[in-house]
mmCIF file of C-alpha atoms and ligand atoms in Angstrom:
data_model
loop_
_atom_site.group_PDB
_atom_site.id
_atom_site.type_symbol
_atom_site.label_atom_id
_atom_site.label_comp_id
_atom_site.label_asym_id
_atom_site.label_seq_id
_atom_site.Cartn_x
_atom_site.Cartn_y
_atom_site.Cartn_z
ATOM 1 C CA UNK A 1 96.847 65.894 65.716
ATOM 2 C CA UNK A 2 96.334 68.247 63.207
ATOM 3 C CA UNK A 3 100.040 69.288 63.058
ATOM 4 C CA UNK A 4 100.840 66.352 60.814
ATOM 5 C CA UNK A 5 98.742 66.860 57.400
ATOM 6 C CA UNK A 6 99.491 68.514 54.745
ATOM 7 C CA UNK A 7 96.752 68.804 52.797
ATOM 8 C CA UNK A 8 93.901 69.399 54.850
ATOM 9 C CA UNK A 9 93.565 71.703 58.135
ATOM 10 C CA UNK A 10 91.462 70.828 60.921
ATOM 11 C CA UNK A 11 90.041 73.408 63.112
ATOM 12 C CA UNK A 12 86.887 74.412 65.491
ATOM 13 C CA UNK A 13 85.253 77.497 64.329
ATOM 14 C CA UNK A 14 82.119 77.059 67.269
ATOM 15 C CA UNK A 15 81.474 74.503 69.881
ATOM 16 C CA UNK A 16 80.485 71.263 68.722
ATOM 17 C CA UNK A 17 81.738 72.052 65.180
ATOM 18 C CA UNK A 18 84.845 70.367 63.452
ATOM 19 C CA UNK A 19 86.120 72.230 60.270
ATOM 20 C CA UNK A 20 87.902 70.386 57.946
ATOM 21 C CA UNK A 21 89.368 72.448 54.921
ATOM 22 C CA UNK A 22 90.413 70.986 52.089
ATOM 23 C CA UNK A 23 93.965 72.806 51.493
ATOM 24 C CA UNK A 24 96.386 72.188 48.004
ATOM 25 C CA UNK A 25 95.656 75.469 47.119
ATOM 26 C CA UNK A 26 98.294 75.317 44.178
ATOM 27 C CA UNK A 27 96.515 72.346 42.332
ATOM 28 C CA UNK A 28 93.039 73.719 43.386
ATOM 29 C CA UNK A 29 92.544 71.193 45.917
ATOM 30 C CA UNK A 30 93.090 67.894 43.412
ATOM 31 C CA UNK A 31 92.076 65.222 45.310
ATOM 32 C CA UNK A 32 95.522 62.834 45.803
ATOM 33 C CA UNK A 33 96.004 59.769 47.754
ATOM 34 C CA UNK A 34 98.110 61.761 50.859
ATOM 35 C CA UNK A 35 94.642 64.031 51.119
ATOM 36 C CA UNK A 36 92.582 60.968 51.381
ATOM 37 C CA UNK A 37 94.642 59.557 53.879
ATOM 38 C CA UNK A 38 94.797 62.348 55.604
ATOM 39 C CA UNK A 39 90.876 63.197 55.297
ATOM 40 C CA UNK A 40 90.076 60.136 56.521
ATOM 41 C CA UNK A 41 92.104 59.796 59.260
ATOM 42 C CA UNK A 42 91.290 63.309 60.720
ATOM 43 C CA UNK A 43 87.228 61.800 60.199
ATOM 44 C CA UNK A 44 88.064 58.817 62.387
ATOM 45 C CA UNK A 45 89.504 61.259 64.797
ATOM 46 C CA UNK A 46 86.544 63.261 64.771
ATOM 47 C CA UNK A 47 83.829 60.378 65.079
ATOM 48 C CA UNK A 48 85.332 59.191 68.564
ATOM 49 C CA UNK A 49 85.523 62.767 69.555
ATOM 50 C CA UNK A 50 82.462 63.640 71.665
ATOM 51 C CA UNK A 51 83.229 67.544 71.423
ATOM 52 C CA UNK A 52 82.469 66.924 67.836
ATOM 53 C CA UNK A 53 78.578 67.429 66.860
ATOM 54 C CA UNK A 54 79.075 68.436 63.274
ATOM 55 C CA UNK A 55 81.584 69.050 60.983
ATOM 56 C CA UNK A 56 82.141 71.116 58.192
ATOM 57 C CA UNK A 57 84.037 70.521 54.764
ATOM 58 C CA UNK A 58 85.213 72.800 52.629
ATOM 59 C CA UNK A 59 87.772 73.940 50.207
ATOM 60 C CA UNK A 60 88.858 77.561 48.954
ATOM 61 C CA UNK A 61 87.517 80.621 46.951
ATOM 62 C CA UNK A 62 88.248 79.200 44.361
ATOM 63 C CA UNK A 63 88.211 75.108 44.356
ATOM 64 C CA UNK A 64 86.179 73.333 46.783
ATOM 65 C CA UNK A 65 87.975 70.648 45.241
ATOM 66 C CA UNK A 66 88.906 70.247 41.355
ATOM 67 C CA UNK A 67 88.290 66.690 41.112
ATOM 68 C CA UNK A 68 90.569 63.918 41.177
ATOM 69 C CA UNK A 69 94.353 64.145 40.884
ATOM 70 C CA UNK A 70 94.667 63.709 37.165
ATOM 71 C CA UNK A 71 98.578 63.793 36.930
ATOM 72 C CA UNK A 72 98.584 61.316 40.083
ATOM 73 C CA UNK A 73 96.325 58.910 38.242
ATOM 74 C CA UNK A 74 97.040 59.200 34.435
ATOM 75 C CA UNK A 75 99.161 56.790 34.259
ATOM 76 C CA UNK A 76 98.032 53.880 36.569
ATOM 77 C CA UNK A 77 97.490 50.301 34.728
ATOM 78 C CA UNK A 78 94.023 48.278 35.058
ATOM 79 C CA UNK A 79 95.843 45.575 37.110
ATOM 80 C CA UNK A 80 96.849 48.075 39.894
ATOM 81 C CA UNK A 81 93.502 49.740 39.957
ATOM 82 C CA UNK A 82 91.564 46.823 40.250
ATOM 83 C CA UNK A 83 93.755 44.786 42.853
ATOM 84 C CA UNK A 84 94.185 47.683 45.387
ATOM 85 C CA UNK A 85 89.928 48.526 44.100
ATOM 86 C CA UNK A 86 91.314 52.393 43.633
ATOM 87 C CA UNK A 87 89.140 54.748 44.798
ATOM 88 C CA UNK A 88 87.461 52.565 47.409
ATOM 89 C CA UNK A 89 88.644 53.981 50.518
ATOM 90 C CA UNK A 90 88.125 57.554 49.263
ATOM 91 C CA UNK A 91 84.748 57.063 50.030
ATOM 92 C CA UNK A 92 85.249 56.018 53.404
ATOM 93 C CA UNK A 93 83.470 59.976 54.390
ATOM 94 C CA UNK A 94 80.196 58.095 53.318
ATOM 95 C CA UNK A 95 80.081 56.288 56.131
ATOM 96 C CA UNK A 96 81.045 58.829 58.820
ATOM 97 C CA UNK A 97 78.338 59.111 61.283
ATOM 98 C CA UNK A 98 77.738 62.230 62.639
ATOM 99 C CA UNK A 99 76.564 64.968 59.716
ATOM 100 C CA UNK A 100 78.527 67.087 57.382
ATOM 101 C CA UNK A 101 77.615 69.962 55.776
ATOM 102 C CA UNK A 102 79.841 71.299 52.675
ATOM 103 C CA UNK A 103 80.840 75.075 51.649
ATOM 104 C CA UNK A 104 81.148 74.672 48.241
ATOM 105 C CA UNK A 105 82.692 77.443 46.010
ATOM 106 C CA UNK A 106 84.594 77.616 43.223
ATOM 107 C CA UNK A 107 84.663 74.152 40.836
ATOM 108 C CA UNK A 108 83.082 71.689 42.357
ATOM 109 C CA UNK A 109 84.458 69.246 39.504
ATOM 110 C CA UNK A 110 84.755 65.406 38.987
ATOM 111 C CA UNK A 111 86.077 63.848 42.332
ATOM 112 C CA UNK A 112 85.020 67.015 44.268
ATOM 113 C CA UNK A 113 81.032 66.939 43.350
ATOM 114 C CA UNK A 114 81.338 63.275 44.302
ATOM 115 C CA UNK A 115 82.711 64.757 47.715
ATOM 116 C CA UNK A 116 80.179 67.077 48.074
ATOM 117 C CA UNK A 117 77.345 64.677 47.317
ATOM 118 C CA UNK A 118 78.680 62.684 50.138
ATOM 119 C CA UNK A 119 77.770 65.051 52.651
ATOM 120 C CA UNK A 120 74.479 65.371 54.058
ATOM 121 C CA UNK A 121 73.875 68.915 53.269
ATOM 122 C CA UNK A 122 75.527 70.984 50.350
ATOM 123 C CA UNK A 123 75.628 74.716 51.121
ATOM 124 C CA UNK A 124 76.926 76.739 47.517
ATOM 125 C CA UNK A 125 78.550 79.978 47.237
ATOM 126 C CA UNK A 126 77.367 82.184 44.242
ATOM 127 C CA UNK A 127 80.372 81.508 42.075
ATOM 128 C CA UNK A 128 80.344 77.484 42.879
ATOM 129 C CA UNK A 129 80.638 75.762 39.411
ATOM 130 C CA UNK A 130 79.142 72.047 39.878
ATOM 131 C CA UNK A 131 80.057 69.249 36.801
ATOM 132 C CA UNK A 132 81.375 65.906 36.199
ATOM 133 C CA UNK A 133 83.997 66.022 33.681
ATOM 134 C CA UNK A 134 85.221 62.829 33.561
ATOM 135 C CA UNK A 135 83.966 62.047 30.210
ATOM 136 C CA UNK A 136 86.269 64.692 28.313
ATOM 137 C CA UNK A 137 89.042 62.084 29.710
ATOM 138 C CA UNK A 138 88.021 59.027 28.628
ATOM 139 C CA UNK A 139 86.679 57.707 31.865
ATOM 140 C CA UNK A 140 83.554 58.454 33.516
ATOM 141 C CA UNK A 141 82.650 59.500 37.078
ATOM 142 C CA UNK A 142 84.006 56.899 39.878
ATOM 143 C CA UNK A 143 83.220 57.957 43.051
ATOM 144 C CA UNK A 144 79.256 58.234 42.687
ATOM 145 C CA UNK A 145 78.905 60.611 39.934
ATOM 146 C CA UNK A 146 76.455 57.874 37.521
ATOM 147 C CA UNK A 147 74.505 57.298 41.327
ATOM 148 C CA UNK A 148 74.417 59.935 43.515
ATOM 149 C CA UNK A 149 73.911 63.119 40.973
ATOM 150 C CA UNK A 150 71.062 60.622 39.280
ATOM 151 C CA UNK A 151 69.348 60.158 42.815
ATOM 152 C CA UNK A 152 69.346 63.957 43.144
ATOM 153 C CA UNK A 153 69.097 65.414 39.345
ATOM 154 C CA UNK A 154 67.045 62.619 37.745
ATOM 155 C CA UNK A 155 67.982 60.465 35.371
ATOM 156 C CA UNK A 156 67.864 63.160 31.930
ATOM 157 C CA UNK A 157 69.955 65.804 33.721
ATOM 158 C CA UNK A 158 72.094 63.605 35.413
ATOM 159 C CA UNK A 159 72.968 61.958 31.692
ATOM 160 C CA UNK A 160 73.106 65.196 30.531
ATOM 161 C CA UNK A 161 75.744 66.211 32.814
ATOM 162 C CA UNK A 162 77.472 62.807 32.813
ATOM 163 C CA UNK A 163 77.431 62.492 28.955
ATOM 164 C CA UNK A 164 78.442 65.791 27.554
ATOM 165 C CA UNK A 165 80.964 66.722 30.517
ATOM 166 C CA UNK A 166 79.175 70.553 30.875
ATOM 167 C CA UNK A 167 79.412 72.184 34.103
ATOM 168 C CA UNK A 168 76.231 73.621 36.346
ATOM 169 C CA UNK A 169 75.969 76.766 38.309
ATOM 170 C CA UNK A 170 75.366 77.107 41.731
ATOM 171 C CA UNK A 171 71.770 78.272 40.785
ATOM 172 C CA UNK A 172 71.062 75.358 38.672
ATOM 173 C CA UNK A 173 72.357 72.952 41.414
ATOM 174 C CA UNK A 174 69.773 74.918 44.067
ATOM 175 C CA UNK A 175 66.747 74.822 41.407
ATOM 176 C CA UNK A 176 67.611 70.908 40.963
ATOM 177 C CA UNK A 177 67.514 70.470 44.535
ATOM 178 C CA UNK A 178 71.480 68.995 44.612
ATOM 179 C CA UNK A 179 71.910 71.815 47.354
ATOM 180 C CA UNK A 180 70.207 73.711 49.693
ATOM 181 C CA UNK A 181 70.776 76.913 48.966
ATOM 182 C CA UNK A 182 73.229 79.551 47.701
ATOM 183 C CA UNK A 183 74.330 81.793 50.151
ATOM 184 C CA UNK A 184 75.565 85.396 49.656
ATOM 185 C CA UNK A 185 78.805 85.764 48.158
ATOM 186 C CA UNK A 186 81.780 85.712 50.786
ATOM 187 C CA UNK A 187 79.186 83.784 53.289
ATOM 188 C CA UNK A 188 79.682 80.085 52.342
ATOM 189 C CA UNK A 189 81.748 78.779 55.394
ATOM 190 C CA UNK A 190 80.029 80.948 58.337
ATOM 191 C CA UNK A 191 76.761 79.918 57.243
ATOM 192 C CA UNK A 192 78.039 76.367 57.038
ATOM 193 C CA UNK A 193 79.311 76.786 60.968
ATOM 194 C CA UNK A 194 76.285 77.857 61.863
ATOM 195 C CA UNK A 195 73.808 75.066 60.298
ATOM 196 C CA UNK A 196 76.343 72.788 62.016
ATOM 197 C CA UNK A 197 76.256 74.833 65.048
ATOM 198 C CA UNK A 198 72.687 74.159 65.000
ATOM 199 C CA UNK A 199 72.960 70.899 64.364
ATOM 200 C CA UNK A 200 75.671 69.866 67.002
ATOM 201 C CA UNK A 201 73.460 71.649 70.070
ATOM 202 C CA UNK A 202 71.299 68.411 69.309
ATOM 203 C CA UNK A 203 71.474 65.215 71.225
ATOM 204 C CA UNK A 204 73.903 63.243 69.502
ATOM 205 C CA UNK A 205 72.367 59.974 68.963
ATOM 206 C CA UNK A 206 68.749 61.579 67.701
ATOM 207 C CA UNK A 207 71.184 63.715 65.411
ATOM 208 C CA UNK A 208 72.988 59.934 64.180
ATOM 209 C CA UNK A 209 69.602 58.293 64.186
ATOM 210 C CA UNK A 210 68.025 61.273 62.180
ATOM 211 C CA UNK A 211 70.653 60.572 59.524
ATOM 212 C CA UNK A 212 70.511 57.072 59.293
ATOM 213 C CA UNK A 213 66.522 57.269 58.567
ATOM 214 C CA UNK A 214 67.068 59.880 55.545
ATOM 215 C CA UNK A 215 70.124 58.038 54.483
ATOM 216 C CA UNK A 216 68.036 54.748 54.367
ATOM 217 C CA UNK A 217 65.468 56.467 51.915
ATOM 218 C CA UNK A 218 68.184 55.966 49.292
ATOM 219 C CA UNK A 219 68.612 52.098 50.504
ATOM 220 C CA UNK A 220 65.157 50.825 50.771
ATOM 221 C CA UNK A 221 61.602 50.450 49.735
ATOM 222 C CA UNK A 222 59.103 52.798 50.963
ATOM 223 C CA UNK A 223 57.528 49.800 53.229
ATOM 224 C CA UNK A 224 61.169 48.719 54.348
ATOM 225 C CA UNK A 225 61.985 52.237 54.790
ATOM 226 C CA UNK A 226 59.180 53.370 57.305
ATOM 227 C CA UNK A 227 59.603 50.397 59.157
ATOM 228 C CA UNK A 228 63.485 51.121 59.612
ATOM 229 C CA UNK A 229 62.451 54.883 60.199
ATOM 230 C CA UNK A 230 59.991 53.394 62.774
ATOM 231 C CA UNK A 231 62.195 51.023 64.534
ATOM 232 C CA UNK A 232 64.916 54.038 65.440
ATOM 233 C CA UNK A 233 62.242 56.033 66.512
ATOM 234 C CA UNK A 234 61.312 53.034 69.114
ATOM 235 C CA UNK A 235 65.212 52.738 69.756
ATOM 236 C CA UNK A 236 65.417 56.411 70.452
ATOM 237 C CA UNK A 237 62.460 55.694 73.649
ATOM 238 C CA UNK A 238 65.477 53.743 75.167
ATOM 239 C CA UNK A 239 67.778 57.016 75.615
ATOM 240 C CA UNK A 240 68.456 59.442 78.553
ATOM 241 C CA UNK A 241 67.764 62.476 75.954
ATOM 242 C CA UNK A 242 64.293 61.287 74.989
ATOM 243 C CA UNK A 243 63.239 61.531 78.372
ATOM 244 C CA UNK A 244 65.456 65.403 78.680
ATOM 245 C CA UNK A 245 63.513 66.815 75.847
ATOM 246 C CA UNK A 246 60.281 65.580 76.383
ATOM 247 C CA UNK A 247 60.384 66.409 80.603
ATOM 248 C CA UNK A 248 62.093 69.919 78.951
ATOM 249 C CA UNK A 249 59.462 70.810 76.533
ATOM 250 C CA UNK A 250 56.607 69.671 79.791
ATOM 251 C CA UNK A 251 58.630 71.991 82.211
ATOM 252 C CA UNK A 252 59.095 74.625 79.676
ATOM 253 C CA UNK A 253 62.636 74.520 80.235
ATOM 254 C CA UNK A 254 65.764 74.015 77.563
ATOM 255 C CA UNK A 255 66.656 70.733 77.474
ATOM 256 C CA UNK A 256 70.367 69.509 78.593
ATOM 257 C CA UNK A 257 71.150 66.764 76.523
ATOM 258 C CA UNK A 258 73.523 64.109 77.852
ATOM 259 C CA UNK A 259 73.869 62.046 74.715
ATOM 260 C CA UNK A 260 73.312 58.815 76.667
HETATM 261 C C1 HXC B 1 95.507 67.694 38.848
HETATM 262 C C2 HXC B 1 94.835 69.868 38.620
HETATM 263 C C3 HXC B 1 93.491 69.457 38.564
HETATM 264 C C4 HXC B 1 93.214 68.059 38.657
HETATM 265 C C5 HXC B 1 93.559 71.589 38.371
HETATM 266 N N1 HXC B 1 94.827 71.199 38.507
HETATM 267 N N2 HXC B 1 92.732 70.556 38.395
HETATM 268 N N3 HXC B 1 95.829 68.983 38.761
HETATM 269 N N4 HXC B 1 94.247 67.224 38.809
HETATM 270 N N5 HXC B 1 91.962 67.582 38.659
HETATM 271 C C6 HXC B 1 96.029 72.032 38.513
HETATM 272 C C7 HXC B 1 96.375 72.494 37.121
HETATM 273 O O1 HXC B 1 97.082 71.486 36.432
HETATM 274 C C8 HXC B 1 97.231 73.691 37.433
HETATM 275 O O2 HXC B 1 98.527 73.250 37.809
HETATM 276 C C9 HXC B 1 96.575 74.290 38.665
HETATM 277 O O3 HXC B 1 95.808 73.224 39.235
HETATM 278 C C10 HXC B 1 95.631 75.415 38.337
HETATM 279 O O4 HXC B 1 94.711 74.966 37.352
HETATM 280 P P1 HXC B 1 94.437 75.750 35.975
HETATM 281 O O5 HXC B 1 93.893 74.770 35.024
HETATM 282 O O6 HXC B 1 95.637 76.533 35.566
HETATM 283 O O7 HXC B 1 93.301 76.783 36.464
HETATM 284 P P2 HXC B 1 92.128 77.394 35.592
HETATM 285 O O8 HXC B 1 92.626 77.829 34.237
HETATM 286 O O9 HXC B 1 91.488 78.401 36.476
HETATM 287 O O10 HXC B 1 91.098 76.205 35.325
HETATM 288 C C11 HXC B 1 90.411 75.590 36.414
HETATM 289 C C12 HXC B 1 89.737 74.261 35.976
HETATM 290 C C13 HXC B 1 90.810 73.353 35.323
HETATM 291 C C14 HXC B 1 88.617 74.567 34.956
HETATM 292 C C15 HXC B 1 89.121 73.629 37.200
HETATM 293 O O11 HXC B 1 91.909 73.261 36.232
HETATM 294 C C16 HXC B 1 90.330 71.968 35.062
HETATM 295 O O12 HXC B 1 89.638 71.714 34.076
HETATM 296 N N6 HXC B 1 90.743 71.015 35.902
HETATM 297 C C17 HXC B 1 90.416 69.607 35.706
HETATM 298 C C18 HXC B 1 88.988 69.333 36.089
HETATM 299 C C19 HXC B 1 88.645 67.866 35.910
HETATM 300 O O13 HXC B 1 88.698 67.321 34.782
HETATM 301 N N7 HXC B 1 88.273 67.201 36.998
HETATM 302 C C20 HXC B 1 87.889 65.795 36.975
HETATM 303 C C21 HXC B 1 89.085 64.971 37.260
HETATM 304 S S1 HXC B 1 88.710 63.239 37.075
HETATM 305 P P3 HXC B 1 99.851 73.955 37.233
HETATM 306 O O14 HXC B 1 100.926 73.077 37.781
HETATM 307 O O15 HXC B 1 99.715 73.964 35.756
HETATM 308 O O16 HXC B 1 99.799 75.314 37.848
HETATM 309 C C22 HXC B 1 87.969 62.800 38.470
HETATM 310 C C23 HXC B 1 87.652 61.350 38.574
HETATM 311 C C24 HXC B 1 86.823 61.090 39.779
HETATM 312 O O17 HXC B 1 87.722 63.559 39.327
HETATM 313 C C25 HXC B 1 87.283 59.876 40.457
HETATM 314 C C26 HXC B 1 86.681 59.735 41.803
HETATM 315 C C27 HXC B 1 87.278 60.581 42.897
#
């Protein structure tokens, strides 16, 4: 339960919605091995939890997450990293399948816009300070910084960002389509529960299919993709809910789904 972490709180700010906060206020939420453990295990909590729709990460004012823990790491060897394949299972959110949606404000740095760019949808707060800095310390991004930012940015202003080390604003990240939308200052999180909201009063397994079909567009060919995108719809003819919403919308009535 969520009694035992320490660097994350779980909670459930509306029905259907799991908030996860990221929470080492102190190092402005440096990403450390104890809160990947800790995210991860309160993510394979939430996937077998069918009160769980949605959930929503976030961080503080101030850090949605600073990037990696740079003290914790500075001193590893290549022989360590490579045998245990560090940073491996910090991606293990990636794979969750029901949707998150990030709050981001503050630095988004590093580590932490690798985070973010895992979820499905990025939400930014005005002040929300986007950048992958790993070049000013002699590394470069390792979490999907060179891949995911590139699939989003393109490729000049994603090796503009990745070569020089220079931040983006929360604007810049909305005009370059790497999220949504900036909300209004102080707004971040509540407009984060509420997409989710929206999202978790869905039937659960159009809401997983849904994802899998717009995560595959980043997988596959165009031909490959629309027959994948094709084949889930088919799949989707064998649920309970298909037949709900489409005897709802006949009835005019609000459709109950069962997620079955
Ligand atoms: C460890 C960090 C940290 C980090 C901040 N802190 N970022 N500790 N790792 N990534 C700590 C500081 O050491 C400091 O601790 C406290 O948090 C407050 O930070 P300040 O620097 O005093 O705050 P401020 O002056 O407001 O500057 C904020 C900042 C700066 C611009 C975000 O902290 C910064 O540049 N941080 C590093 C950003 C970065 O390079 N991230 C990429 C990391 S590499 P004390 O004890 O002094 O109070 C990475 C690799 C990705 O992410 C790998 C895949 C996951």
């Amino acid at each position: 339960g969520p009694g035992e972490y320490t660097s994350i709180l779980v909670s459930q700010p509306a029905p259907g919605v799991s908030q996860i906060t990221l929470n080492r206020p102190k190092a402005l939420n440096a990403l450390n091995s104890t809160l990947f453990h800790e995210l991860n295990a309160a993510l394979r909590t939430l996937s077998s939890d069918d009160s769980t729709g949605c959930v929503v990460l976030t961080g503080s004012d101030k850090a949605f997450a600073a990037g990696a823990d740079i003290k914790e790491m500075k001193d590893k060897q290549f022989a360590e990293v490579y045998k245990g394949d560090f940073l491996a299972h910090w991606t293990e959110l990636s794979g969750f399948r029901k949707p998150i949606v990030a709050a981001v404000s503050g630095y988004a740095l590093g580590g932490g816009c690798e985070l973010a760019m895992m979820c499905d949808i990025i939400l930014a707060a005005p002040n929300a300070v986007f950048g992958q800095p790993e070049i000013n310390l002699g590394v470069i991004p390792g979490a999907g910084g060179t891949q995911r930012l590139t699939h989003a940015l393109g490729k000049s202003r994603a090796m503009e960002i990745v070569l020089t080390g220079k931040n983006f604003s929360a604007a810049e990240a909305a005009e370059w389509g790497l999220v949504s939308r900036v909300v209004q200052e102080g707004a971040v999180v509540d407009e984060a529960v509420k997409v989710a909201g929206k999202i978790a009063g869905k039937g659960m397994l159009a809401v997983q299919a849904a994802k899998e079909g717009v995560n595959a567009a980043y997988e596959m060919s165009l031909t490959n993709g629309l027959h994948f995108e094709r084949r889930l719809f088919h799949q989707l003819f064998a649920t309970n809910d298909q037949k709900i919403g489409m005897n709802a919308f006949a009835n005019k009535e609000k459709a109950k789904w069962t997620n079955s």
